[in-house]
Amino acid sequence: MKKALILAAAAGMLMLSACAPSNFKGKEEQEMVQKTKKSKEKAIIPKYNISDSYYKMVLPFKAGKARGLTTEQMNTRLDIDEFETGMMRLAQDSFSTKDYLFQEGQYLDEDTVSSWLARKKTGSDLKKAEKKDKDFKNLGLNPALSGSGSAEKQNEESPIYLAHMLEHDYLVRKDKDTIELGGVVIGLALNSVYYYRENVGDPQKEVTISTKKLKEEGEKIAQEVAKRVRNMKDLKNIPLTIVLYKQAPKSSIVPGNFIAKTEVKAGTSDISGWDNINEGYTFFPSTDGTEKHPDDAELFNRFKNKIETYFPNYTGVVGTALYKDDQMQEMKINIPMQFYGKSEVIAFTQFLTGEVMDYYGKSELNVEINITSSDGQEALILKKPGAKEPTVHIYDS
């Protein structure tokens, strides 16, 4: 396992992140009581927080009740990560990291989520399900297959819109020694492309779904989800946020993106309106990046060419940028290289640190540079918005 060779920067980060949220300050771990309608349990609040951009998490850690379904339902690892972390990022608009703690979803269990992700059953399919299980509940939120025509036509006319749903819980201080559920965020992952096979072993076919149609169907599903959540005793009077995520196609080299969110007030299931979310990821270098963001593409290419000039033994410099309202918010650059010694790693990292500041130092961006070799991570450079100097780690093997 590699260890950090440069520790001063890491220590500095730890000192910065030691500032605890205002409602949960303290130099030591805090022991509190987590209260639910059914029980009271001991809860530990950690001493340190990674940064103000992340929530503190309650200990002992409780895995989500629907844990494991995410990897089965999402298209790529990129979508899995963005769906989860993006939900936490958007949650901060409603539940601040200073006043709330994070816990994985404890109310929507695996059976519930699976039944909601299913297709609605009608006709003979419904009769078969009821015959097989006398307690069958027809809870599928995806449309039933259209009743006529070939299997291809049925799938084309009634694609599966809802791919997955995820619950995050946010806990808030009730009094000096007690915390309780203060908010819930539910993410609905929607298919931009629906994949299906007419019969087992047949070639996979696909149906592309427009963003407009996806948003329309997502909003309908969200309204039904809100009604069902409000019928759950523990969630009846809890502030609820629902976010819609458009999953990227399986072939995509960037993750999908969130397209809308809504807040449902405690005690009601009515959704009065939606806030559109204009964000997405762009890959560099690419034709798409050049067409959408020519200035950013040009800057990236100049940065890439500078690396090539001084260190020609690289195997590729690629970047993924997050845009919000057409403004770049974050850039992650991966540089896999063939190194012949630790001195070369150090020399390259020193050179690259200067270039990062020359090209991106004045921007209000989060910039992350990962330098890797066949042996794994070699170095990491982080530049935070407004920082005069980047944080640099060189790993020792």
Tab-separated table of C-alpha atoms in Angstrom:
chain	number	residue	atom	x	y	z
A	1	MET	CA	0.000	0.000	0.000
A	2	LYS	CA	1.320	3.453	-0.889
A	3	LYS	CA	1.920	6.007	1.852
A	4	ALA	CA	1.979	9.795	1.557
A	5	LEU	CA	5.571	10.981	1.206
A	6	ILE	CA	4.691	14.621	1.711
A	7	LEU	CA	2.797	14.924	4.982
A	8	ALA	CA	2.777	18.659	5.634
A	9	ALA	CA	0.008	19.327	3.150
A	10	ALA	CA	-2.065	16.470	4.528
A	11	ALA	CA	-1.691	17.777	8.052
A	12	GLY	CA	-2.780	21.196	6.863
A	13	MET	CA	-5.905	19.710	5.338
A	14	LEU	CA	-6.687	17.934	8.591
A	15	MET	CA	-6.394	21.135	10.569
A	16	LEU	CA	-8.698	22.937	8.142
A	17	SER	CA	-11.267	20.166	8.217
A	18	ALA	CA	-11.286	19.982	11.995
A	19	CYS	CA	-13.821	22.796	12.145
A	20	ALA	CA	-16.977	20.969	13.189
A	21	PRO	CA	-20.473	21.981	12.136
A	22	SER	CA	-22.004	24.603	14.415
A	23	ASN	CA	-24.639	22.280	15.874
A	24	PHE	CA	-22.122	19.520	16.589
A	25	LYS	CA	-18.999	21.237	17.883
A	26	GLY	CA	-16.562	19.580	20.212
A	27	LYS	CA	-12.982	18.428	20.485
A	28	GLU	CA	-14.032	14.882	21.249
A	29	GLU	CA	-16.525	12.450	19.827
A	30	GLN	CA	-20.033	13.212	21.039
A	31	GLU	CA	-22.297	10.494	22.333
A	32	MET	CA	-25.978	11.196	21.818
A	33	VAL	CA	-29.312	9.395	21.607
A	34	GLN	CA	-30.845	8.854	18.178
A	35	LYS	CA	-34.596	8.894	18.640
A	36	THR	CA	-37.134	7.315	16.294
A	37	LYS	CA	-40.826	6.591	16.778
A	38	LYS	CA	-39.940	2.985	17.628
A	39	SER	CA	-36.726	3.171	19.617
A	40	LYS	CA	-33.846	5.090	21.139
A	41	GLU	CA	-30.298	4.142	20.209
A	42	LYS	CA	-26.822	5.354	21.107
A	43	ALA	CA	-25.256	7.446	18.355
A	44	ILE	CA	-21.671	8.670	18.077
A	45	ILE	CA	-20.850	11.890	16.247
A	46	PRO	CA	-17.249	11.823	14.922
A	47	LYS	CA	-14.702	14.392	16.048
A	48	TYR	CA	-13.523	15.433	12.597
A	49	ASN	CA	-15.171	16.286	9.318
A	50	ILE	CA	-13.344	15.947	5.980
A	51	SER	CA	-14.518	19.415	4.919
A	52	ASP	CA	-17.547	21.681	5.093
A	53	SER	CA	-18.586	20.226	1.723
A	54	TYR	CA	-19.357	16.873	3.349
A	55	TYR	CA	-21.761	15.779	6.071
A	56	LYS	CA	-20.635	14.154	9.269
A	57	MET	CA	-21.978	10.611	9.433
A	58	VAL	CA	-23.538	8.986	12.471
A	59	LEU	CA	-21.729	6.042	14.078
A	60	PRO	CA	-22.066	3.129	14.304
A	61	PHE	CA	-22.538	3.125	10.550
A	62	LYS	CA	-25.899	1.764	9.373
A	63	ALA	CA	-26.019	0.448	5.845
A	64	GLY	CA	-29.001	1.525	3.781
A	65	LYS	CA	-31.991	-0.813	3.891
A	66	ALA	CA	-31.855	-1.172	0.100
A	67	ARG	CA	-28.069	-1.583	0.017
A	68	GLY	CA	-26.819	-3.481	-3.009
A	69	LEU	CA	-29.582	-2.540	-5.428
A	70	THR	CA	-27.631	0.461	-6.727
A	71	THR	CA	-24.945	-1.601	-8.462
A	72	GLU	CA	-27.610	-3.839	-10.012
A	73	GLN	CA	-29.741	-1.046	-11.443
A	74	MET	CA	-27.272	1.629	-12.596
A	75	ASN	CA	-25.494	1.493	-15.961
A	76	THR	CA	-21.911	2.357	-14.983
A	77	ARG	CA	-19.669	2.989	-11.997
A	78	LEU	CA	-19.578	6.636	-13.062
A	79	ASP	CA	-23.365	6.872	-12.696
A	80	ILE	CA	-23.309	5.080	-9.343
A	81	ASP	CA	-20.818	7.552	-7.896
A	82	GLU	CA	-22.421	10.677	-9.344
A	83	PHE	CA	-25.937	9.643	-8.324
A	84	GLU	CA	-24.892	9.121	-4.704
A	85	THR	CA	-22.500	12.038	-4.226
A	86	GLY	CA	-24.641	14.363	-6.326
A	87	MET	CA	-27.623	13.705	-4.084
A	88	MET	CA	-25.539	14.758	-1.076
A	89	ARG	CA	-24.384	17.857	-2.934
A	90	LEU	CA	-27.929	18.906	-3.842
A	91	ALA	CA	-29.185	18.084	-0.335
A	92	GLN	CA	-27.112	20.959	1.004
A	93	ASP	CA	-29.601	23.424	-0.506
A	94	SER	CA	-32.189	22.126	1.988
A	95	PHE	CA	-30.139	20.554	4.794
A	96	SER	CA	-26.893	22.339	5.613
A	97	THR	CA	-23.744	20.440	6.568
A	98	LYS	CA	-23.516	22.653	9.673
A	99	ASP	CA	-26.854	21.589	11.117
A	100	TYR	CA	-27.487	18.080	9.784
A	101	LEU	CA	-25.839	14.665	9.962
A	102	PHE	CA	-25.976	12.062	7.203
A	103	GLN	CA	-27.263	8.515	7.404
A	104	GLU	CA	-27.991	6.034	4.637
A	105	GLY	CA	-31.675	5.390	3.997
A	106	GLN	CA	-33.390	3.446	6.776
A	107	TYR	CA	-37.024	3.487	5.619
A	108	LEU	CA	-37.254	2.246	2.027
A	109	ASP	CA	-36.051	-1.354	2.216
A	110	GLU	CA	-34.943	-3.628	-0.622
A	111	ASP	CA	-38.330	-5.294	-1.080
A	112	THR	CA	-40.103	-1.940	-1.207
A	113	VAL	CA	-37.691	-0.409	-3.717
A	114	SER	CA	-37.712	-3.524	-5.906
A	115	SER	CA	-41.521	-3.580	-6.010
A	116	TRP	CA	-41.637	0.125	-6.924
A	117	LEU	CA	-39.060	-0.310	-9.715
A	118	ALA	CA	-41.154	-3.014	-11.377
A	119	ARG	CA	-43.584	-2.551	-14.218
A	120	LYS	CA	-47.234	-2.019	-13.398
A	121	LYS	CA	-49.073	-5.242	-14.179
A	122	THR	CA	-52.315	-5.423	-16.123
A	123	GLY	CA	-54.519	-8.067	-17.732
A	124	SER	CA	-53.190	-11.623	-17.783
A	125	ASP	CA	-49.864	-10.563	-16.240
A	126	LEU	CA	-51.707	-9.218	-13.205
A	127	LYS	CA	-53.825	-12.374	-12.889
A	128	LYS	CA	-50.709	-14.567	-13.038
A	129	ALA	CA	-48.981	-12.498	-10.335
A	130	GLU	CA	-52.048	-12.631	-8.065
A	131	LYS	CA	-52.384	-16.374	-8.601
A	132	LYS	CA	-48.733	-16.924	-7.743
A	133	ASP	CA	-48.885	-14.703	-4.671
A	134	LYS	CA	-52.210	-14.019	-2.975
A	135	ASP	CA	-50.629	-11.044	-1.165
A	136	PHE	CA	-49.269	-9.507	-4.386
A	137	LYS	CA	-49.370	-5.717	-4.420
A	138	ASN	CA	-49.305	-4.050	-7.819
A	139	LEU	CA	-46.863	-1.270	-6.885
A	140	GLY	CA	-44.728	-0.956	-10.025
A	141	LEU	CA	-44.017	2.644	-10.998
A	142	ASN	CA	-42.902	1.802	-14.514
A	143	PRO	CA	-45.541	1.472	-17.250
A	144	ALA	CA	-47.071	-1.867	-18.121
A	145	LEU	CA	-46.128	-3.284	-21.501
A	146	SER	CA	-48.558	-2.133	-24.176
A	147	GLY	CA	-51.160	-4.791	-24.823
A	148	SER	CA	-50.719	-5.455	-28.533
A	149	GLY	CA	-48.108	-5.944	-31.230
A	150	SER	CA	-44.683	-7.563	-31.200
A	151	ALA	CA	-42.414	-7.557	-28.169
A	152	GLU	CA	-40.294	-4.935	-29.933
A	153	LYS	CA	-43.288	-2.648	-30.456
A	154	GLN	CA	-44.430	-3.104	-26.849
A	155	ASN	CA	-40.993	-2.165	-25.482
A	156	GLU	CA	-40.706	0.775	-27.884
A	157	GLU	CA	-44.082	2.124	-26.767
A	158	SER	CA	-43.582	1.558	-23.039
A	159	PRO	CA	-39.921	1.805	-22.037
A	160	ILE	CA	-38.813	1.522	-18.428
A	161	TYR	CA	-38.228	5.064	-17.207
A	162	LEU	CA	-37.334	4.520	-13.549
A	163	ALA	CA	-34.056	2.599	-13.245
A	164	HIS	CA	-33.373	3.041	-9.542
A	165	MET	CA	-34.294	5.026	-6.452
A	166	LEU	CA	-32.133	5.919	-3.490
A	167	GLU	CA	-32.961	7.300	-0.042
A	168	HIS	CA	-30.696	9.494	2.081
A	169	ASP	CA	-31.610	10.537	5.626
A	170	TYR	CA	-30.560	13.726	7.416
A	171	LEU	CA	-30.541	13.925	11.200
A	172	VAL	CA	-30.833	17.097	13.237
A	173	ARG	CA	-30.337	17.969	16.900
A	174	LYS	CA	-33.571	17.940	18.889
A	175	ASP	CA	-32.041	18.948	22.225
A	176	LYS	CA	-28.676	18.785	23.965
A	177	ASP	CA	-28.388	15.002	23.966
A	178	THR	CA	-30.813	13.864	21.257
A	179	ILE	CA	-30.850	13.740	17.466
A	180	GLU	CA	-33.733	12.719	15.231
A	181	LEU	CA	-34.710	12.509	11.587
A	182	GLY	CA	-34.945	16.022	10.161
A	183	GLY	CA	-35.172	15.455	6.428
A	184	VAL	CA	-35.141	12.880	3.646
A	185	VAL	CA	-33.834	13.086	0.091
A	186	ILE	CA	-35.023	10.572	-2.488
A	187	GLY	CA	-33.240	10.308	-5.805
A	188	LEU	CA	-34.964	8.891	-8.879
A	189	ALA	CA	-32.501	7.612	-11.484
A	190	LEU	CA	-34.102	7.679	-14.933
A	191	ASN	CA	-33.060	5.932	-18.137
A	192	SER	CA	-31.950	8.147	-21.011
A	193	VAL	CA	-31.636	4.864	-22.932
A	194	TYR	CA	-33.787	1.812	-22.187
A	195	TYR	CA	-32.106	-1.509	-22.998
A	196	TYR	CA	-34.096	-4.695	-23.557
A	197	ARG	CA	-34.076	-8.111	-25.208
A	198	GLU	CA	-37.153	-9.586	-26.833
A	199	ASN	CA	-36.150	-13.082	-25.705
A	200	VAL	CA	-33.365	-14.526	-23.593
A	201	GLY	CA	-30.206	-14.738	-25.705
A	202	ASP	CA	-31.413	-12.217	-28.304
A	203	PRO	CA	-29.253	-9.194	-29.198
A	204	GLN	CA	-29.792	-6.219	-26.943
A	205	LYS	CA	-31.941	-3.441	-28.359
A	206	GLU	CA	-32.359	0.091	-27.114
A	207	VAL	CA	-34.859	2.929	-26.954
A	208	THR	CA	-33.587	6.489	-26.625
A	209	ILE	CA	-35.738	8.675	-24.374
A	210	SER	CA	-35.687	12.469	-24.753
A	211	THR	CA	-34.904	14.636	-21.749
A	212	LYS	CA	-38.315	16.308	-22.087
A	213	LYS	CA	-40.150	12.988	-21.977
A	214	LEU	CA	-37.933	11.713	-19.181
A	215	LYS	CA	-38.661	14.772	-17.064
A	216	GLU	CA	-42.426	14.460	-17.671
A	217	GLU	CA	-42.463	10.818	-16.617
A	218	GLY	CA	-40.071	11.465	-13.732
A	219	GLU	CA	-42.355	14.143	-12.315
A	220	LYS	CA	-45.352	11.799	-12.470
A	221	ILE	CA	-43.397	9.068	-10.709
A	222	ALA	CA	-42.150	11.523	-8.095
A	223	GLN	CA	-45.711	12.574	-7.240
A	224	GLU	CA	-46.676	8.959	-6.601
A	225	VAL	CA	-43.514	8.407	-4.557
A	226	ALA	CA	-44.363	11.431	-2.407
A	227	LYS	CA	-47.856	10.033	-1.718
A	228	ARG	CA	-46.485	6.646	-0.743
A	229	VAL	CA	-43.791	8.140	1.482
A	230	ARG	CA	-46.395	10.206	3.320
A	231	ASN	CA	-48.336	7.004	4.028
A	232	MET	CA	-45.335	5.718	5.973
A	233	LYS	CA	-45.825	6.629	9.636
A	234	ASP	CA	-42.207	7.624	10.285
A	235	LEU	CA	-42.036	9.909	7.230
A	236	LYS	CA	-45.448	11.558	7.383
A	237	ASN	CA	-44.205	14.855	8.817
A	238	ILE	CA	-40.618	14.948	7.571
A	239	PRO	CA	-39.385	17.522	5.009
A	240	LEU	CA	-38.789	15.689	1.734
A	241	THR	CA	-36.645	16.551	-1.263
A	242	ILE	CA	-36.940	14.581	-4.516
A	243	VAL	CA	-34.311	14.854	-7.258
A	244	LEU	CA	-34.401	13.518	-10.820
A	245	TYR	CA	-31.208	12.058	-12.301
A	246	LYS	CA	-30.758	11.267	-16.001
A	247	GLN	CA	-28.601	8.175	-16.290
A	248	ALA	CA	-25.993	8.178	-19.069
A	249	PRO	CA	-25.922	5.466	-21.752
A	250	LYS	CA	-23.804	2.390	-21.027
A	251	SER	CA	-21.196	3.503	-23.566
A	252	SER	CA	-20.709	6.953	-22.030
A	253	ILE	CA	-17.282	8.001	-20.715
A	254	VAL	CA	-18.851	10.609	-18.429
A	255	PRO	CA	-21.656	10.210	-15.870
A	256	GLY	CA	-25.205	11.401	-16.323
A	257	ASN	CA	-26.619	14.482	-14.630
A	258	PHE	CA	-29.413	15.775	-12.415
A	259	ILE	CA	-32.207	17.535	-14.277
A	260	ALA	CA	-34.696	18.706	-11.633
A	261	LYS	CA	-35.498	18.839	-7.925
A	262	THR	CA	-38.471	19.658	-5.719
A	263	GLU	CA	-39.128	20.152	-2.031
A	264	VAL	CA	-42.213	18.648	-0.436
A	265	LYS	CA	-43.224	20.321	2.802
A	266	ALA	CA	-43.734	18.275	5.947
A	267	GLY	CA	-47.240	16.856	6.304
A	268	THR	CA	-48.197	17.151	2.636
A	269	SER	CA	-47.645	15.018	-0.444
A	270	ASP	CA	-48.442	17.744	-2.963
A	271	ILE	CA	-45.652	18.780	-5.336
A	272	SER	CA	-46.306	22.388	-6.279
A	273	GLY	CA	-43.458	22.851	-8.729
A	274	TRP	CA	-39.977	21.870	-9.878
A	275	ASP	CA	-36.619	23.624	-10.088
A	276	ASN	CA	-34.719	22.750	-13.252
A	277	ILE	CA	-31.068	21.802	-12.793
A	278	ASN	CA	-28.773	22.820	-15.626
A	279	GLU	CA	-25.600	20.834	-15.135
A	280	GLY	CA	-23.642	18.125	-16.864
A	281	TYR	CA	-20.219	16.608	-17.502
A	282	THR	CA	-17.944	17.148	-20.492
A	283	PHE	CA	-14.928	15.065	-21.478
A	284	PHE	CA	-11.682	16.635	-22.738
A	285	PRO	CA	-10.225	16.330	-25.305
A	286	SER	CA	-13.277	15.580	-27.424
A	287	THR	CA	-15.263	16.964	-30.328
A	288	ASP	CA	-18.207	17.452	-27.978
A	289	GLY	CA	-16.031	19.475	-25.577
A	290	THR	CA	-14.710	21.666	-28.391
A	291	GLU	CA	-18.199	22.346	-29.741
A	292	LYS	CA	-19.824	23.082	-26.388
A	293	HIS	CA	-16.981	24.857	-24.589
A	294	PRO	CA	-14.354	26.000	-27.127
A	295	ASP	CA	-12.437	28.299	-24.756
A	296	ASP	CA	-12.138	25.622	-22.074
A	297	ALA	CA	-11.160	23.048	-24.694
A	298	GLU	CA	-8.425	25.329	-26.010
A	299	LEU	CA	-7.047	25.906	-22.501
A	300	PHE	CA	-7.037	22.176	-21.801
A	301	ASN	CA	-5.242	21.421	-25.076
A	302	ARG	CA	-2.555	24.004	-24.296
A	303	PHE	CA	-2.102	22.436	-20.851
A	304	LYS	CA	-1.905	18.970	-22.426
A	305	ASN	CA	0.598	20.100	-25.071
A	306	LYS	CA	2.828	21.689	-22.435
A	307	ILE	CA	3.046	18.340	-20.621
A	308	GLU	CA	3.860	16.580	-23.881
A	309	THR	CA	6.676	19.023	-24.621
A	310	TYR	CA	8.553	18.463	-21.358
A	311	PHE	CA	7.579	14.883	-20.470
A	312	PRO	CA	6.935	12.911	-23.654
A	313	ASN	CA	6.560	9.492	-21.977
A	314	TYR	CA	2.930	10.018	-21.030
A	315	THR	CA	0.174	7.756	-22.316
A	316	GLY	CA	-2.617	10.298	-22.330
A	317	VAL	CA	-4.002	13.331	-20.530
A	318	VAL	CA	-7.776	13.349	-20.161
A	319	GLY	CA	-10.125	15.554	-18.181
A	320	THR	CA	-13.728	15.497	-17.014
A	321	ALA	CA	-15.359	18.827	-16.192
A	322	LEU	CA	-18.587	19.527	-14.318
A	323	TYR	CA	-20.606	22.447	-15.649
A	324	LYS	CA	-23.435	24.259	-13.914
A	325	ASP	CA	-25.415	26.825	-15.894
A	326	ASP	CA	-22.731	26.465	-18.593
A	327	GLN	CA	-19.970	27.531	-16.193
A	328	MET	CA	-17.220	25.086	-15.280
A	329	GLN	CA	-17.281	24.231	-11.573
A	330	GLU	CA	-14.815	21.372	-11.345
A	331	MET	CA	-12.074	19.769	-13.421
A	332	LYS	CA	-10.621	16.312	-12.803
A	333	ILE	CA	-7.581	15.385	-14.879
A	334	ASN	CA	-6.060	11.908	-15.067
A	335	ILE	CA	-2.499	11.433	-16.296
A	336	PRO	CA	-1.276	7.843	-16.643
A	337	MET	CA	2.497	7.716	-17.272
A	338	GLN	CA	5.375	5.316	-17.551
A	339	PHE	CA	7.893	6.164	-14.833
A	340	TYR	CA	11.393	4.815	-14.383
A	341	GLY	CA	12.101	6.020	-10.855
A	342	LYS	CA	10.870	8.028	-7.899
A	343	SER	CA	12.980	11.045	-8.869
A	344	GLU	CA	11.046	11.232	-12.140
A	345	VAL	CA	7.755	11.170	-10.239
A	346	ILE	CA	8.901	14.037	-8.032
A	347	ALA	CA	10.235	16.055	-10.965
A	348	PHE	CA	7.051	15.576	-12.971
A	349	THR	CA	4.811	16.454	-10.022
A	350	GLN	CA	6.794	19.620	-9.316
A	351	PHE	CA	6.563	20.648	-12.950
A	352	LEU	CA	2.865	19.838	-13.132
A	353	THR	CA	2.064	21.778	-9.952
A	354	GLY	CA	3.435	24.934	-11.522
A	355	GLU	CA	1.479	24.346	-14.720
A	356	VAL	CA	-1.754	23.782	-12.806
A	357	MET	CA	-1.372	27.159	-11.131
A	358	ASP	CA	-0.413	28.863	-14.394
A	359	TYR	CA	-3.390	27.508	-16.286
A	360	TYR	CA	-6.053	27.135	-13.566
A	361	GLY	CA	-4.719	29.030	-10.541
A	362	LYS	CA	-6.790	32.175	-11.052
A	363	SER	CA	-10.055	30.359	-11.691
A	364	GLU	CA	-12.664	29.633	-9.035
A	365	LEU	CA	-12.490	25.928	-9.777
A	366	ASN	CA	-11.974	22.732	-7.880
A	367	VAL	CA	-9.100	21.114	-9.779
A	368	GLU	CA	-7.930	17.558	-9.118
A	369	ILE	CA	-4.945	15.998	-10.899
A	370	ASN	CA	-4.325	12.273	-10.518
A	371	ILE	CA	-0.951	10.972	-11.691
A	372	THR	CA	-0.829	7.214	-12.041
A	373	SER	CA	1.422	4.445	-13.308
A	374	SER	CA	1.044	0.691	-13.718
A	375	ASP	CA	1.830	0.440	-9.987
A	376	GLY	CA	-1.129	2.636	-9.004
A	377	GLN	CA	-1.443	6.207	-7.724
A	378	GLU	CA	1.845	8.118	-7.856
A	379	ALA	CA	0.804	11.669	-6.982
A	380	LEU	CA	-2.216	13.874	-6.343
A	381	ILE	CA	-2.563	17.627	-6.849
A	382	LEU	CA	-5.582	19.504	-5.488
A	383	LYS	CA	-6.372	23.171	-6.134
A	384	LYS	CA	-9.323	24.628	-4.248
A	385	PRO	CA	-11.156	27.825	-5.252
A	386	GLY	CA	-9.306	30.883	-3.944
A	387	ALA	CA	-6.328	28.869	-2.705
A	388	LYS	CA	-2.955	30.564	-3.289
A	389	GLU	CA	-1.168	27.214	-3.339
A	390	PRO	CA	-2.303	23.716	-4.228
A	391	THR	CA	-2.168	20.691	-1.934
A	392	VAL	CA	0.280	18.085	-3.201
A	393	HIS	CA	0.747	14.432	-2.216
A	394	ILE	CA	3.465	12.169	-3.569
A	395	TYR	CA	2.946	8.531	-2.637
A	396	ASP	CA	5.698	6.238	-1.490
A	397	SER	CA	5.446	2.607	-2.537
